Coordinates of C-alpha atoms in Angstrom, one line a residue:
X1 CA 39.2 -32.6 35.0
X2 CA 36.5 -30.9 36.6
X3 CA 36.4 -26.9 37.2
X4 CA 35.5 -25.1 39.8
X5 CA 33.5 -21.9 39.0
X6 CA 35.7 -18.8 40.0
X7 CA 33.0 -16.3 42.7
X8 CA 32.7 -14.1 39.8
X9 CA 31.1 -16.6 37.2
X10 CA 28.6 -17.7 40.5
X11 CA 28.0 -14.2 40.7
X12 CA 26.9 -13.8 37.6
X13 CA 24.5 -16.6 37.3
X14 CA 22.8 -15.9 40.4
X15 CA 22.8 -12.2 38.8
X16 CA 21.1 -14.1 36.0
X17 CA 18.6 -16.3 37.7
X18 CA 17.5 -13.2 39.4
X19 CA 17.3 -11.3 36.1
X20 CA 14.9 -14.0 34.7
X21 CA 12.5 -13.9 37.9
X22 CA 11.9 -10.4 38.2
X23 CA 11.4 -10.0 34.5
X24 CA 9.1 -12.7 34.4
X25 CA 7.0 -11.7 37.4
X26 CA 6.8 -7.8 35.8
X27 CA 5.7 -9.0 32.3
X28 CA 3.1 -11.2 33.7
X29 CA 1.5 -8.6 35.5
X30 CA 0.8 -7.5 32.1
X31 CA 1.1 -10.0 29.3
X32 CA 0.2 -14.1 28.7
X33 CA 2.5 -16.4 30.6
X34 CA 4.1 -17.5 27.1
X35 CA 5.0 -13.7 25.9
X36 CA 6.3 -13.0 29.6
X37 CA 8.2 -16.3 29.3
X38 CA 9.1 -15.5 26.0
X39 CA 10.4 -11.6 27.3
X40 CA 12.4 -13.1 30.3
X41 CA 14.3 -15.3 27.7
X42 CA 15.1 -11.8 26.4
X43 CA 16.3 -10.4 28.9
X44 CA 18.1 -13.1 29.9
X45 CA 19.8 -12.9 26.6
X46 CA 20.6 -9.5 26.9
X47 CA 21.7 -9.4 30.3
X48 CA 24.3 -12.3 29.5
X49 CA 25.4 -10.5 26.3
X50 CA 26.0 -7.8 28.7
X51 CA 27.9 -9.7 30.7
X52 CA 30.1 -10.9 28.9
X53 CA 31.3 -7.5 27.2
X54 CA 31.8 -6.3 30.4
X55 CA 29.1 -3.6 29.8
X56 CA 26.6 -4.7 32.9
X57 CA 27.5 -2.9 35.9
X58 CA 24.3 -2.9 38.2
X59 CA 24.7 -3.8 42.0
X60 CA 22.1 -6.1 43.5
X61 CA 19.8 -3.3 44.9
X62 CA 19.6 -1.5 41.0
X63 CA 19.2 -4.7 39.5
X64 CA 15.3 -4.8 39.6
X65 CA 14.7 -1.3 37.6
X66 CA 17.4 -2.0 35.0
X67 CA 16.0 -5.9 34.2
X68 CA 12.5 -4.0 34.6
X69 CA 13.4 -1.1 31.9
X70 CA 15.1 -3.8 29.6
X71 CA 11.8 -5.7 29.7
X72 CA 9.8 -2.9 29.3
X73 CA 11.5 -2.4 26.3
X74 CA 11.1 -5.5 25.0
X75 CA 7.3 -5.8 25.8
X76 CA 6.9 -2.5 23.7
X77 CA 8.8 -3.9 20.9
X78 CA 6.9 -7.3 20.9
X79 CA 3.5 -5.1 21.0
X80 CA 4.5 -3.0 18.2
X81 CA 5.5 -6.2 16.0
X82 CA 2.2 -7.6 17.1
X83 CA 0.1 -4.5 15.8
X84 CA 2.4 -4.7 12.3
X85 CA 1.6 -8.3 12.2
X86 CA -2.1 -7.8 12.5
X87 CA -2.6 -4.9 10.4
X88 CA -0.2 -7.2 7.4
X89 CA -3.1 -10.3 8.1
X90 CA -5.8 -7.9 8.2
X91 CA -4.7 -6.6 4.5
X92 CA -3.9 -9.9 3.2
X93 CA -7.5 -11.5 4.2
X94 CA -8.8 -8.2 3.0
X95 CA -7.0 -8.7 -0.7
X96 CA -7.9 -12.4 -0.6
X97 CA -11.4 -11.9 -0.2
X98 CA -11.8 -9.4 -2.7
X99 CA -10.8 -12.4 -5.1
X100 CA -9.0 -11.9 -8.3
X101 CA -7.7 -8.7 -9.2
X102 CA -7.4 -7.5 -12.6
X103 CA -3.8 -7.3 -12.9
X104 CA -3.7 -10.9 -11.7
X105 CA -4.9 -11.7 -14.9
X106 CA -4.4 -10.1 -18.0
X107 CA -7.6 -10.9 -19.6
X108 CA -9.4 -9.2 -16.6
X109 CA -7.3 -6.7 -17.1
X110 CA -8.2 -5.9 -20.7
X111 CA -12.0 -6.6 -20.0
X112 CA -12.1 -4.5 -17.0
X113 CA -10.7 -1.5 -19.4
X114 CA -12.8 -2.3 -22.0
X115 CA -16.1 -1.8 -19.2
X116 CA -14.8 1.4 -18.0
X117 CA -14.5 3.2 -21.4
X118 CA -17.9 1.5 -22.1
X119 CA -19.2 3.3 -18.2
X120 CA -17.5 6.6 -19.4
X121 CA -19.1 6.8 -23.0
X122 CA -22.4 5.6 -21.7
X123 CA -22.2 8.3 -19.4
X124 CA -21.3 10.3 -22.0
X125 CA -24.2 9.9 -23.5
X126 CA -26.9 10.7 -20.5
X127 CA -28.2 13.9 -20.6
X128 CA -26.9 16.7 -19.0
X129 CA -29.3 17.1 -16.0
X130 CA -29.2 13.2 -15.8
X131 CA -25.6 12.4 -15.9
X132 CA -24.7 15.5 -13.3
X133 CA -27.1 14.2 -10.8
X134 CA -26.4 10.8 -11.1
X135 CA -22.7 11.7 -10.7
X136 CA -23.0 13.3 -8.1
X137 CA -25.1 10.8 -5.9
X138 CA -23.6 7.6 -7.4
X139 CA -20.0 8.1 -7.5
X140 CA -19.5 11.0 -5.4
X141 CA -21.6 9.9 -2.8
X142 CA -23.9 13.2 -2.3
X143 CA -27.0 12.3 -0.6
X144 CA -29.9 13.3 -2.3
X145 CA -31.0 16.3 0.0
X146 CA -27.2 17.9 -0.7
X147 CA -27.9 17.3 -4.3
X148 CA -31.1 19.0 -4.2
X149 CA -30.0 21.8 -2.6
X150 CA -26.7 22.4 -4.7
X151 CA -28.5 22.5 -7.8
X152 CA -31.7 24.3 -6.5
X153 CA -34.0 21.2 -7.6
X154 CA -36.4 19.4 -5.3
X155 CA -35.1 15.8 -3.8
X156 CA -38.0 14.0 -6.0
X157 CA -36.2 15.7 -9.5
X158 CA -33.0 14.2 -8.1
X159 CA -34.9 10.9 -7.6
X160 CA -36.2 10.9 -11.2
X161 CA -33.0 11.9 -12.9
X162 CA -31.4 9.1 -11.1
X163 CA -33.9 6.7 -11.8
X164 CA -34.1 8.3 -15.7
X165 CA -30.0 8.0 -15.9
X166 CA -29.8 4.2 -14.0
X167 CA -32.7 3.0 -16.5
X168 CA -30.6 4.3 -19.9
X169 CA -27.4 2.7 -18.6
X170 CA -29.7 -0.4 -17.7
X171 CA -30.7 -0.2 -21.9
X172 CA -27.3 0.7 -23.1
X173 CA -25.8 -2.4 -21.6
X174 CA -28.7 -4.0 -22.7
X175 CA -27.1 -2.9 -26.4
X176 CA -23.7 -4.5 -25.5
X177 CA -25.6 -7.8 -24.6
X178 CA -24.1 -6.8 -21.0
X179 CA -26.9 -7.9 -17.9
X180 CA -27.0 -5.3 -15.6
X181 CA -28.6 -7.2 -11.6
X182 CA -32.0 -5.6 -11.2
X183 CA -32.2 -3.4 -8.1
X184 CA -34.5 -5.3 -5.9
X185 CA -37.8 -3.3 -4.4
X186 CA -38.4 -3.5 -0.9
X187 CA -41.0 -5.0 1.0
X188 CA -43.1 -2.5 2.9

């Protein structure tokens, strides 16, 4: 038993077809064959779900600018999820490289808290002059010049302090039986 295909259902393919081609000439214009391909199966999709709810009522001559804003849509979403997808991968090969966290491992954990109250009573224990300039360039990030001029010293005082203050930490690990890398002088 064989069935012929009412006008309306030939209508509609050829309405589909057509669908397909001019979404897949537009989105080449501007994407890779694959994502164009990949768009006009979309489309395709959407245009047939369309169909069959009786919700896509576009004449021949319209049909270019609807399939066009359907897979304009489409190419914006794909773009966005692109952007997502890259900035997830970036993070990921960003936390992988970092290598093991702390709170991966709670004996990193516990050594890593034991080293920052050690890093906060050492600092403690700098003298004033020293531990405020060294602050202030090490961990805030000040250059030297700023430094200088905030606290009405000259740039070689905020060398020495910093030098002074690195060189007690350097001993007070030292006292922990903690080896601190050795800065390494430049060659002139």
């Amino acid at each position: 038993m064989s069935t012929t295909p009412s006008p309306a259902d030939v209508s509609d393919d050829a309405t589909l077809v057509r669908a397909v081609s001019i979404a897949r000439r537009y989105m080449r214009a501007t994407l890779s064959a694959d994502a164009a391909d990949d768009i006009a199966q979309d489309v395709a999709l959407d245009v047939l779900m369309r169909m069959r709810r009786g919700k896509w009522h576009v004449t021949p001559q319209t049909l270019a600018p609807h399939v066009k804003r359907i897979a304009r849509q489409r190419a914006v979403d794909l773009l966005r999820r692109s952007k997502s997808r890259a900035k997830r991968n970036a993070e990921h090969g960003r936390e992988i490289s970092e290598g093991t966290h702390a709170w991966m491992r709670p004996d990193l954990a516990a050594e890593q808290l034991h080293l920052e109250k050690l890093h906060e009573t050492m600092l403690d224990e700098l003298p004033k002059a020293s531990r405020l300039v060294y602050i202030m360039v090490r961990q805030d990030g000040s250059t030297y010049d700023a430094v200088a001029e905030a606290l009405g010293i000259s740039v070689s005082a905020v060398s020495r302090s910093v030098v002074r203050a690195q060189r007690l930490l350097r001993e007070g690990l030292a006292l922990h039986e903690i080896n601190a890398p050795r800065s390494r002088k430049r060659s002139k």
